[in-house]
Amino acid sequence: MSNLNEGPKKSSLELIYSGMIFLEQFVENVTSYSSRYNSISSILYAPENLTGKPSKYPNYGDDPNSYTLRSYGSWWNQSEAAQPAYMPQDVDPIPSEDFVTVRFKHGVFPESICIYETYNPGAVVRIWGHKMGNPWVLLWQGAPQLCLPSSRRFSPPIRQVKELINEIRIEFNQSMLSYYTSLDAVLLTGYQPKSLLQGELLQKGLFDCLDGCECDVNKCTPIHSGGDGLDLFASLPFEVMVHIFQYLDLKSLCRCAQVNKRWHSITFDPTLYREISLKRYWNRVDEIVMKHFITKCRNVKKLDISWCDIEKQITEPVFMEFLEKCCPNITHLSLGHCFSHSSSLGYLAKYGELTDLRLRNCKCNMNEYEALSNLSKLTALDLYCSNISDVYLIKILRANRDLKYLNLDLCELLERLDEVTEVISVFNPNLVMWSSWKTHSITSDGVKFLARCSSLRELDLGWCLLLNDPGNSLERIASNCKHLRRLILCGWRGVNDQLLLPIIRSCKEIRELDLLGMKNISVDICERILSSLPNLRLLDISFCDLIKPEQVVLWRQHYPNITIQQAL
């Protein structure tokens, strides 16, 4: 008979943890990120603001001492220059748009993770954890949320894992957000073993106390094609089976390869791998995976290997072998946040059929960019937050006369953008999209050179003329670029009503207009914008001091089809 005076029996997990040290830790440093709102020389809105205890919570609103992501809503995905899905059947049901990785001082068996969201919460969709040198484990995932406009401590229930964690990766999907999102801090709580032996015993599973391990695909029950074990696909021709398999994602193809010998052989057909997207599997892509693809792929046309850490997980020779054997005629290549200080970039010059090249957040050896001037068929080039210099960019522009989409956001080593835009006006007159957000070296003269590109439909010059006089540059844009649909001029302090009038009169196709931070524009010009631009869907007049909130409330009632942003 049990003792009636005994308290509730402890679980095996509680018994194990009772012999450990409970720790609460805030972020010690930020190790990587895919998006930032700050210039590299500024700490305002920077990822580094995630370190330490929360400084703003529970207050809500825009605050430069928080970490703010660059994009929100669906506006960026609607851009003509947005990267299309290379492998639509492999698009994640909960796609991630950005991430930030933070490190803590001590490795712990995690109990909880708390994210302090202080502006437009709801974008967190995944939380990963690992200790340096070990594989990443998924701790939580969920769909983006619609939240009330208030700060919150987001602490979803995380999986109990037999892993020491001192690094957390948070993934975001901002598609549901009405405006920019900001984070103040991240708290990790968990148990630290008192001894190395105690930690090793738990990690090796010698304490049977933790549940929720991921299913090992290699141990899954084989798929049967018919209820009686009869292969209903046996009579189908090989070509028909290949056609059916083209609708499967990579994980499903791997599972199909385990069904029987015939299915296994079908999964090796090179036509199944003409377009590959590995971004979704960033945490699993290593040399073994790449060598496996080398045995299958022969003519990859489109490859997205974004977020896969080439330098840490794949040696350069293996990556180059994959490109050489599998991608001889590749046309679309996305290498966002893949490598830095690598010679792989220069190796791309031999792939002369490339038309679409995405190098977001790639901090390669600066001299490597020169090799890209050997390419001549580029129509889209994304260099967001890269360290390219003016000299090599100009060489690339001169060599690629059919270029239509160019992203130079946060390319802060570009010091002669006026010269770059002059080259654009001569060698790339059919440019459709130019974006140089927070790339500060352009002046009104450079904007006038862009005005010679009469095919421009998207123009992002946000924070480019913060202190410079815009002169008559907007008048030139209005005169020659009448098909503009997106115009971002945030931070142009010197603009007034009179300078905006030519745009309103001539550019009737504008859908998105960002005037954030224009201190001198009035209610009258905003009224004219709202009433005169029939296709307008977004107007940002945040921090425009002459526009009162009560006036914005009235406009939102009168123009319900237009999203009017006003952060104060």
Coordinates of C-alpha atoms in Angstrom, one line a residue:
M1 CA 0.0 0.0 0.0
S2 CA 1.3 3.4 -0.9
N3 CA 2.0 6.0 1.7
L4 CA -0.9 8.5 1.7
N5 CA 1.4 11.3 2.9
E6 CA 3.5 11.1 -0.3
G7 CA 3.2 14.0 -2.7
P8 CA 2.5 13.6 -6.4
K9 CA 5.0 11.3 -8.1
K10 CA 7.6 13.0 -10.1
S11 CA 8.1 12.1 -13.8
S12 CA 11.4 10.7 -15.0
L13 CA 12.1 14.0 -16.7
E14 CA 11.6 16.0 -13.5
L15 CA 13.9 13.6 -11.7
I16 CA 16.6 14.0 -14.2
Y17 CA 16.3 17.8 -14.3
S18 CA 16.2 18.1 -10.5
G19 CA 19.9 17.3 -10.5
M20 CA 20.7 20.1 -12.9
I21 CA 21.1 23.9 -12.8
F22 CA 18.2 25.9 -14.1
L23 CA 19.3 28.9 -16.2
E24 CA 17.5 31.9 -17.7
Q25 CA 19.6 33.5 -20.5
F26 CA 19.2 36.4 -22.8
V27 CA 21.0 36.7 -26.1
E28 CA 24.8 37.1 -25.9
N29 CA 25.4 37.9 -29.6
V30 CA 23.7 37.7 -33.0
T31 CA 25.6 35.4 -35.4
S32 CA 23.6 35.7 -38.6
Y33 CA 20.5 37.2 -40.2
S34 CA 18.9 37.5 -43.6
S35 CA 17.2 40.9 -43.2
R36 CA 17.9 44.2 -41.5
Y37 CA 16.5 47.7 -41.6
N38 CA 19.7 49.5 -40.4
S39 CA 22.7 50.8 -42.3
I40 CA 25.9 48.9 -41.4
S41 CA 27.2 52.0 -39.6
S42 CA 24.1 52.4 -37.5
I43 CA 22.8 50.5 -34.5
L44 CA 19.3 51.8 -35.0
Y45 CA 16.9 49.0 -35.8
A46 CA 19.9 46.6 -36.0
P47 CA 19.9 42.8 -35.3
E48 CA 22.4 43.5 -32.5
N49 CA 19.6 45.2 -30.5
L50 CA 18.4 41.6 -29.7
T51 CA 21.3 41.2 -27.2
G52 CA 20.7 41.5 -23.5
K53 CA 17.5 42.0 -21.5
P54 CA 14.4 43.7 -23.1
S55 CA 14.7 47.5 -23.0
K56 CA 11.3 48.4 -24.6
Y57 CA 8.8 45.7 -23.6
P58 CA 6.0 46.1 -22.6
N59 CA 5.8 49.3 -24.6
Y60 CA 4.5 49.0 -28.1
G61 CA 5.4 50.8 -31.3
D62 CA 8.2 51.7 -33.7
D63 CA 11.5 52.0 -31.7
P64 CA 15.0 52.3 -33.2
N65 CA 16.4 50.4 -30.3
S66 CA 14.7 47.2 -31.4
Y67 CA 15.5 44.8 -34.3
T68 CA 13.3 45.5 -37.3
L69 CA 13.0 43.4 -40.4
R70 CA 13.0 45.1 -43.9
S71 CA 9.7 43.8 -45.4
Y72 CA 6.1 43.2 -44.5
G73 CA 2.9 42.0 -46.1
S74 CA 2.7 40.8 -49.7
W75 CA 4.1 44.0 -51.3
W76 CA 7.7 42.7 -51.8
N77 CA 6.5 39.4 -53.2
Q78 CA 4.4 41.3 -55.8
S79 CA 7.4 42.9 -57.3
E80 CA 8.2 42.0 -60.8
A81 CA 11.7 41.3 -59.7
A82 CA 10.7 38.9 -56.9
Q83 CA 12.3 35.5 -57.3
P84 CA 9.8 32.9 -58.6
A85 CA 9.6 29.4 -57.0
Y86 CA 12.1 27.3 -58.9
M87 CA 10.3 24.1 -57.8
P88 CA 6.7 25.0 -57.0
Q89 CA 5.9 21.5 -55.8
D90 CA 8.5 21.9 -53.1
V91 CA 7.3 25.2 -51.7
D92 CA 7.0 24.8 -47.9
P93 CA 3.4 24.9 -46.6
I94 CA 4.6 27.5 -44.1
P95 CA 7.3 29.3 -46.1
S96 CA 10.0 31.3 -44.3
E97 CA 11.0 34.7 -45.7
D98 CA 13.7 35.7 -43.3
F99 CA 15.7 34.4 -40.3
V100 CA 17.9 35.6 -37.4
T101 CA 20.3 33.4 -35.5
V102 CA 21.3 34.2 -31.9
R103 CA 23.7 32.7 -29.4
F104 CA 23.6 32.3 -25.7
K105 CA 26.5 31.9 -23.2
H106 CA 25.6 28.4 -21.9
G107 CA 24.3 25.3 -23.6
V108 CA 21.1 23.9 -21.9
F109 CA 18.4 21.3 -22.4
P110 CA 15.7 23.9 -23.3
E111 CA 12.5 24.2 -21.3
S112 CA 11.1 27.4 -23.0
I113 CA 11.9 30.1 -25.5
C114 CA 10.4 33.6 -25.1
I115 CA 10.5 36.1 -28.0
Y116 CA 9.6 39.7 -27.0
E117 CA 7.7 41.2 -30.0
T118 CA 7.1 44.9 -29.6
Y119 CA 5.8 46.0 -33.0
N120 CA 3.4 44.1 -35.2
P121 CA 3.8 40.6 -33.8
G122 CA 2.8 37.4 -35.4
A123 CA 5.6 36.7 -38.0
V124 CA 7.5 34.0 -36.2
V125 CA 6.9 30.6 -37.9
R126 CA 9.8 28.4 -36.8
I127 CA 12.3 28.0 -33.9
W128 CA 15.4 25.9 -34.4
G129 CA 18.1 25.0 -31.9
H130 CA 21.5 23.5 -31.8
K131 CA 24.9 23.6 -30.1
M132 CA 27.8 24.5 -32.3
G133 CA 29.0 21.5 -34.3
N134 CA 25.8 19.5 -33.9
P135 CA 22.8 19.3 -36.2
W136 CA 19.9 21.7 -36.0
V137 CA 16.7 20.4 -34.4
L138 CA 13.2 21.9 -34.9
L139 CA 11.8 23.0 -31.6
W140 CA 8.5 24.6 -32.8
Q141 CA 6.7 25.6 -36.0
G142 CA 3.4 27.2 -36.8
A143 CA 1.6 29.4 -39.3
P144 CA 2.0 33.2 -39.2
Q145 CA -0.6 34.9 -37.1
L146 CA -2.9 37.9 -37.2
C147 CA -2.3 39.7 -33.8
L148 CA -3.7 42.7 -32.1
P149 CA -1.5 45.8 -32.3
S150 CA 0.2 45.3 -28.9
S151 CA 3.5 43.9 -27.6
R152 CA 3.6 40.3 -26.5
R153 CA 5.9 37.7 -25.0
F154 CA 5.6 34.8 -27.6
S155 CA 6.5 31.6 -25.9
P156 CA 5.1 28.6 -27.9
P157 CA 5.4 25.1 -26.5
I158 CA 8.7 23.7 -27.7
R159 CA 9.7 20.0 -28.2
Q160 CA 11.6 18.4 -25.4
V161 CA 14.9 17.3 -27.0
K162 CA 17.9 15.4 -25.8
E163 CA 20.2 18.1 -27.1
L164 CA 22.2 20.9 -25.4
I165 CA 21.2 24.1 -27.1
N166 CA 23.1 27.4 -27.0
E167 CA 22.1 28.8 -30.4
I168 CA 18.6 29.6 -31.6
R169 CA 17.4 30.3 -35.1
I170 CA 14.1 32.1 -35.6
E171 CA 12.4 32.1 -39.0
F172 CA 9.8 34.6 -40.1
N173 CA 6.9 34.9 -42.5
Q174 CA 5.8 38.6 -42.7
S175 CA 3.1 38.1 -45.3
M176 CA 0.3 38.6 -42.7
L177 CA 1.7 41.8 -41.3
S178 CA 0.2 45.2 -41.9
Y179 CA 3.6 46.9 -41.3
Y180 CA 7.2 46.3 -40.2
T181 CA 7.8 43.9 -37.2
S182 CA 10.2 44.5 -34.4
L183 CA 11.8 42.3 -31.7
D184 CA 13.2 43.4 -28.4
A185 CA 14.9 40.4 -26.9
V186 CA 14.9 36.5 -26.8
L187 CA 14.9 34.5 -23.6
L188 CA 16.1 30.9 -23.3
T189 CA 15.4 28.9 -20.2
G190 CA 16.6 25.4 -19.6
Y191 CA 18.7 23.0 -17.5
Q192 CA 22.5 22.9 -17.5
P193 CA 24.1 19.6 -16.4
K194 CA 26.3 19.8 -13.3
S195 CA 28.8 17.5 -14.9
L196 CA 29.9 16.5 -18.4
L197 CA 29.0 12.9 -17.6
Q198 CA 25.4 13.8 -16.8
G199 CA 25.0 15.7 -20.1
E200 CA 26.5 12.9 -22.1
L201 CA 24.2 10.3 -20.5
L202 CA 21.1 12.3 -21.4
Q203 CA 22.2 13.2 -24.9
K204 CA 23.0 9.5 -25.7
G205 CA 19.5 8.4 -24.6
L206 CA 20.6 6.4 -21.6
F207 CA 17.8 8.2 -19.7
D208 CA 14.5 7.2 -21.3
C209 CA 12.7 10.3 -20.4
L210 CA 12.2 12.4 -23.5
D211 CA 9.6 12.0 -26.3
G212 CA 8.9 13.7 -29.6
C213 CA 11.8 12.6 -31.7
E214 CA 11.5 13.2 -35.4
C215 CA 10.5 10.3 -37.5
D216 CA 13.5 8.8 -39.4
V217 CA 12.6 8.7 -43.0
N218 CA 14.9 5.8 -43.6
K219 CA 12.8 3.7 -41.0
C220 CA 9.4 4.6 -42.4
T221 CA 7.1 1.7 -43.4
P222 CA 7.4 1.2 -47.2
I223 CA 4.5 2.5 -49.3
H224 CA 2.3 -0.2 -50.8
S225 CA 0.6 0.7 -54.1
G226 CA -2.4 -1.5 -53.6
G227 CA -4.4 -2.8 -50.7
D228 CA -3.3 -6.4 -51.4
G229 CA 0.3 -5.5 -51.9
L230 CA -0.3 -5.4 -55.7
D231 CA 1.7 -2.7 -57.6
L232 CA -1.1 -0.9 -59.5
F233 CA 1.6 1.2 -61.3
A234 CA 3.5 -1.8 -62.7
S235 CA 1.6 -1.7 -66.0
L236 CA 2.3 2.1 -66.6
P237 CA 5.1 2.9 -69.0
F238 CA 8.3 4.4 -67.6
E239 CA 7.7 7.7 -69.2
V240 CA 4.2 8.0 -67.6
M241 CA 5.7 7.2 -64.2
V242 CA 8.3 9.9 -64.7
H243 CA 5.6 12.4 -65.6
I244 CA 3.7 11.5 -62.4
F245 CA 6.8 11.9 -60.3
Q246 CA 7.4 15.4 -61.7
Y247 CA 4.7 16.6 -59.3
L248 CA 6.5 15.3 -56.2
D249 CA 8.7 17.3 -53.9
L250 CA 12.2 16.1 -53.1
K251 CA 11.3 14.4 -49.8
S252 CA 8.5 12.4 -51.6
L253 CA 10.9 11.4 -54.3
C254 CA 13.4 10.1 -51.7
R255 CA 10.6 8.0 -50.1
C256 CA 9.4 6.7 -53.5
A257 CA 13.0 5.5 -54.1
Q258 CA 12.5 3.0 -51.2
V259 CA 9.4 1.3 -52.5
N260 CA 10.9 -1.1 -55.0
K261 CA 13.6 -1.3 -57.6
R262 CA 11.5 0.1 -60.5
W263 CA 10.5 3.1 -58.5
H264 CA 14.1 3.6 -57.4
S265 CA 15.3 3.6 -61.0
I266 CA 12.6 6.2 -61.9
T267 CA 13.7 8.6 -59.2
F268 CA 17.1 8.7 -61.0
D269 CA 15.7 10.1 -64.1
P270 CA 17.5 13.4 -64.7
T271 CA 14.3 15.1 -66.1
L272 CA 13.0 15.2 -62.5
Y273 CA 15.8 17.5 -61.4
R274 CA 15.8 20.2 -64.0
E275 CA 14.6 22.7 -61.4
I276 CA 15.8 22.2 -57.8
S277 CA 15.1 24.2 -54.6
L278 CA 17.1 23.1 -51.5
K279 CA 16.3 26.2 -49.4
R280 CA 13.6 24.4 -47.5
Y281 CA 16.2 21.8 -46.5
W282 CA 19.0 24.2 -45.5
N283 CA 19.7 22.3 -42.3
R284 CA 20.2 19.0 -44.0
V285 CA 22.2 19.9 -47.1
D286 CA 25.8 18.6 -46.8
E287 CA 28.4 16.9 -48.9
I288 CA 26.5 13.6 -48.8
V289 CA 23.4 15.2 -50.2
M290 CA 25.3 17.0 -52.9
K291 CA 27.2 13.9 -54.0
H292 CA 23.8 12.0 -54.1
F293 CA 22.5 14.7 -56.5
I294 CA 25.6 14.4 -58.6
T295 CA 24.5 10.8 -59.4
K296 CA 21.0 11.9 -60.5
C297 CA 21.3 15.4 -62.1
R298 CA 22.6 16.1 -65.6
N299 CA 21.0 19.3 -66.8
V300 CA 19.7 21.5 -64.0
K301 CA 18.3 24.7 -65.3
K302 CA 17.2 26.4 -62.1
L303 CA 18.9 25.9 -58.7
D304 CA 18.0 27.6 -55.4
I305 CA 20.5 26.7 -52.7
S306 CA 19.8 29.7 -50.5
W307 CA 20.4 29.5 -46.7
C308 CA 22.5 26.3 -47.2
D309 CA 25.9 27.0 -45.6
I310 CA 28.2 26.0 -48.3
E311 CA 31.4 26.8 -46.5
K312 CA 30.6 24.9 -43.3
Q313 CA 28.7 21.9 -44.7
I314 CA 30.0 21.5 -48.2
T315 CA 33.6 21.8 -49.4
E316 CA 34.3 24.0 -52.3
P317 CA 35.5 21.2 -54.6
V318 CA 32.2 19.2 -54.1
F319 CA 30.1 22.3 -54.8
M320 CA 32.1 23.0 -57.9
E321 CA 31.8 19.4 -59.0
F322 CA 28.1 19.6 -58.6
L323 CA 27.9 22.7 -60.8
E324 CA 30.2 21.3 -63.4
K325 CA 28.5 17.9 -63.8
C326 CA 24.9 18.8 -63.1
C327 CA 24.5 22.4 -64.2
P328 CA 26.4 22.9 -67.5
N329 CA 23.6 25.1 -69.0
I330 CA 22.1 26.6 -65.8
T331 CA 20.0 29.7 -66.4
H332 CA 18.7 30.6 -62.8
L333 CA 20.8 30.4 -59.7
S334 CA 20.0 31.6 -56.2
L335 CA 22.8 31.6 -53.6
G336 CA 21.3 33.8 -50.9
H337 CA 23.2 33.8 -47.6
C338 CA 25.3 30.8 -48.8
F339 CA 29.0 31.7 -48.4
S340 CA 31.6 34.4 -47.8
H341 CA 35.2 34.8 -48.6
S342 CA 34.9 32.0 -51.1
S343 CA 36.3 31.6 -54.6
S344 CA 33.1 29.9 -55.8
L345 CA 31.6 33.1 -57.0
G346 CA 34.4 33.6 -59.6
Y347 CA 33.8 30.0 -60.7
L348 CA 30.3 31.0 -61.9
A349 CA 31.7 33.0 -64.7
K350 CA 32.0 29.9 -66.9
Y351 CA 28.2 29.4 -66.9
G352 CA 27.4 31.7 -69.8
E353 CA 23.7 30.8 -70.0
L354 CA 22.9 32.4 -66.7
T355 CA 20.1 34.9 -67.0
D356 CA 19.0 35.2 -63.4
L357 CA 21.5 35.4 -60.6
R358 CA 20.6 36.0 -56.9
L359 CA 23.5 36.7 -54.5
R360 CA 21.7 38.1 -51.4
N361 CA 23.9 38.6 -48.3
C362 CA 26.9 37.0 -50.0
K363 CA 30.1 38.5 -48.6
C364 CA 32.6 37.1 -51.0
N365 CA 36.1 38.2 -51.6
M366 CA 35.5 41.5 -53.4
N367 CA 37.8 40.6 -56.3
E368 CA 35.6 37.6 -57.1
Y369 CA 32.9 39.8 -58.5
E370 CA 35.0 40.8 -61.5
A371 CA 34.6 37.4 -63.0
L372 CA 30.9 38.0 -63.3
S373 CA 31.6 40.5 -66.1
N374 CA 32.3 37.4 -68.3
L375 CA 28.5 36.8 -68.2
S376 CA 26.6 38.5 -70.9
K377 CA 23.0 37.2 -70.7
L378 CA 21.9 38.4 -67.3
T379 CA 18.4 39.9 -67.1
A380 CA 18.1 39.8 -63.3
L381 CA 20.9 40.5 -60.8
D382 CA 20.2 40.6 -57.0
L383 CA 23.2 41.9 -55.0
Y384 CA 21.2 42.8 -51.8
C385 CA 23.6 43.5 -48.9
S386 CA 26.7 42.3 -50.8
N387 CA 30.1 43.8 -50.8
I388 CA 30.5 44.6 -54.5
S389 CA 32.4 47.6 -55.5
D390 CA 31.7 50.3 -58.2
V391 CA 34.4 49.1 -60.5
Y392 CA 33.2 45.5 -60.8
L393 CA 29.5 46.5 -60.9
I394 CA 30.2 48.8 -63.8
K395 CA 32.0 46.0 -65.7
I396 CA 29.0 43.7 -65.1
L397 CA 26.6 46.3 -66.4
R398 CA 28.6 47.0 -69.5
A399 CA 28.6 43.3 -70.3
N400 CA 24.9 42.6 -69.8
R401 CA 22.9 44.9 -72.0
D402 CA 19.7 43.1 -71.5
L403 CA 19.6 43.6 -67.8
K404 CA 16.1 44.5 -66.5
Y405 CA 16.1 43.9 -62.8
L406 CA 18.9 45.2 -60.5
N407 CA 18.8 45.1 -56.7
L408 CA 21.6 47.1 -54.9
D409 CA 19.9 47.5 -51.5
L410 CA 22.4 48.0 -48.6
C411 CA 25.4 47.7 -51.0
E412 CA 27.3 50.1 -48.8
L413 CA 30.7 49.8 -50.6
L414 CA 29.3 51.5 -53.7
E415 CA 30.7 55.0 -53.5
R416 CA 30.1 56.3 -57.0
L417 CA 26.4 55.5 -57.7
D418 CA 26.1 58.5 -60.0
E419 CA 28.7 56.9 -62.3
V420 CA 26.9 53.6 -62.0
T421 CA 23.6 55.2 -63.1
E422 CA 25.3 56.9 -66.0
V423 CA 26.5 53.5 -67.2
I424 CA 23.0 52.2 -66.8
S425 CA 21.5 54.9 -68.9
V426 CA 23.9 54.0 -71.8
F427 CA 24.3 50.2 -71.6
N428 CA 21.0 49.1 -69.8
P429 CA 18.3 51.5 -71.1
N430 CA 15.6 48.8 -70.9
L431 CA 16.0 48.5 -67.1
V432 CA 12.6 47.8 -65.5
M433 CA 13.5 47.7 -61.8
W434 CA 16.2 49.6 -59.9
S435 CA 16.5 49.3 -56.1
S436 CA 19.3 51.0 -54.1
W437 CA 17.6 51.3 -50.7
K438 CA 20.0 52.7 -48.1
T439 CA 22.9 52.8 -50.6
H440 CA 23.8 56.4 -50.0
S441 CA 26.2 57.6 -52.7
I442 CA 23.7 58.6 -55.3
T443 CA 22.8 62.3 -55.9
S444 CA 20.1 64.1 -57.9
D445 CA 22.4 63.8 -60.9
G446 CA 22.4 60.0 -60.6
V447 CA 18.6 60.0 -60.4
K448 CA 18.4 62.0 -63.6
F449 CA 20.5 59.4 -65.3
L450 CA 18.0 56.8 -64.2
A451 CA 15.2 58.9 -65.7
R452 CA 16.6 58.0 -69.1
C453 CA 15.4 54.5 -68.6
S454 CA 11.9 55.0 -69.9
S455 CA 10.9 51.4 -69.2
L456 CA 11.2 51.7 -65.4
R457 CA 8.3 50.4 -63.5
E458 CA 9.8 50.0 -60.1
L459 CA 12.1 52.5 -58.5
D460 CA 13.4 52.3 -54.9
L461 CA 15.6 55.2 -53.8
G462 CA 14.7 55.0 -50.2
W463 CA 17.1 56.8 -47.8
C464 CA 19.4 57.6 -50.7
L465 CA 19.0 61.4 -50.7
L466 CA 18.7 61.9 -46.9
L467 CA 20.7 65.1 -46.9
N468 CA 21.0 66.0 -50.6
D469 CA 19.0 68.4 -52.5
P470 CA 16.7 66.5 -54.9
G471 CA 16.7 69.4 -57.4
N472 CA 14.5 68.7 -60.4
S473 CA 15.3 65.0 -60.4
L474 CA 11.7 64.0 -59.7
E475 CA 10.5 66.1 -62.6
R476 CA 12.9 64.2 -64.9
I477 CA 11.5 60.9 -63.6
A478 CA 8.0 62.0 -64.1
S479 CA 8.7 63.2 -67.6
N480 CA 10.3 60.0 -68.9
C481 CA 9.2 57.2 -66.7
K482 CA 5.4 57.4 -67.1
H483 CA 4.8 53.7 -66.4
L484 CA 6.1 53.7 -62.8
R485 CA 4.1 51.4 -60.6
R486 CA 6.3 51.4 -57.4
L487 CA 8.1 54.5 -56.2
I488 CA 9.9 54.5 -52.9
L489 CA 11.3 57.8 -51.7
C490 CA 11.4 57.4 -48.0
G491 CA 13.9 59.6 -46.2
W492 CA 14.0 62.3 -48.9
R493 CA 14.0 65.2 -46.4
G494 CA 14.2 67.9 -49.0
V495 CA 11.0 67.1 -50.9
N496 CA 8.0 69.4 -50.7
D497 CA 4.6 69.5 -52.3
Q498 CA 5.9 71.3 -55.4
L499 CA 8.5 68.7 -56.1
L500 CA 6.0 65.9 -55.9
L501 CA 3.5 67.5 -58.3
P502 CA 5.1 66.2 -61.5
I503 CA 4.9 62.7 -60.3
I504 CA 1.3 62.9 -59.5
R505 CA 0.4 64.6 -62.8
S506 CA 2.4 62.2 -65.1
C507 CA 2.8 58.7 -63.4
K508 CA -0.8 57.6 -63.3
E509 CA 0.0 53.9 -63.0
I510 CA 1.6 54.1 -59.5
R511 CA 0.4 51.4 -57.1
E512 CA 2.8 51.9 -54.3
L513 CA 4.2 55.2 -53.1
D514 CA 6.4 55.5 -50.0
L515 CA 7.0 59.0 -48.7
L516 CA 8.0 58.0 -45.2
G517 CA 9.9 60.7 -43.3
M518 CA 9.1 63.6 -45.7
K519 CA 8.8 66.4 -43.1
N520 CA 7.6 69.1 -45.5
I521 CA 4.7 67.6 -47.4
S522 CA 1.2 68.8 -46.5
V523 CA -2.3 67.4 -46.2
D524 CA -3.2 69.1 -49.6
I525 CA -0.6 67.1 -51.6
C526 CA -1.7 63.8 -49.9
E527 CA -5.3 64.6 -50.8
R528 CA -4.2 65.1 -54.4
I529 CA -2.3 61.8 -54.4
L530 CA -5.2 59.8 -53.1
S531 CA -7.7 61.4 -55.5
S532 CA -5.5 61.5 -58.6
L533 CA -3.8 58.1 -58.7
P534 CA -6.5 55.6 -59.7
N535 CA -4.3 52.5 -59.3
L536 CA -2.8 53.5 -55.9
R537 CA -2.9 50.6 -53.3
L538 CA -0.3 51.7 -50.8
L539 CA 0.7 55.1 -49.4
D540 CA 3.2 55.3 -46.6
I541 CA 3.3 58.7 -44.9
S542 CA 4.8 57.7 -41.6
F543 CA 6.8 60.4 -39.8
C544 CA 5.4 63.1 -42.0
D545 CA 5.1 65.7 -39.3
L546 CA 2.4 67.8 -41.0
I547 CA 0.0 64.9 -41.4
K548 CA -2.2 64.4 -38.3
P549 CA -3.5 61.0 -37.3
E550 CA -7.2 62.2 -37.3
Q551 CA -6.8 63.1 -40.9
V552 CA -5.4 59.7 -41.8
V553 CA -8.5 58.1 -40.1
L554 CA -10.8 60.1 -42.4
W555 CA -8.7 59.1 -45.5
R556 CA -8.9 55.5 -44.6
Q557 CA -12.7 55.8 -44.5
H558 CA -12.9 57.6 -47.8
Y559 CA -10.4 55.4 -49.6
P560 CA -10.9 51.8 -48.2
N561 CA -9.1 50.2 -51.1
I562 CA -5.8 52.0 -50.3
T563 CA -3.6 51.0 -47.4
I564 CA -2.5 54.2 -45.8
Q565 CA 0.5 53.7 -43.4
Q566 CA 1.3 56.1 -40.6
A567 CA 3.7 55.2 -37.9
L568 CA 4.2 58.0 -35.4

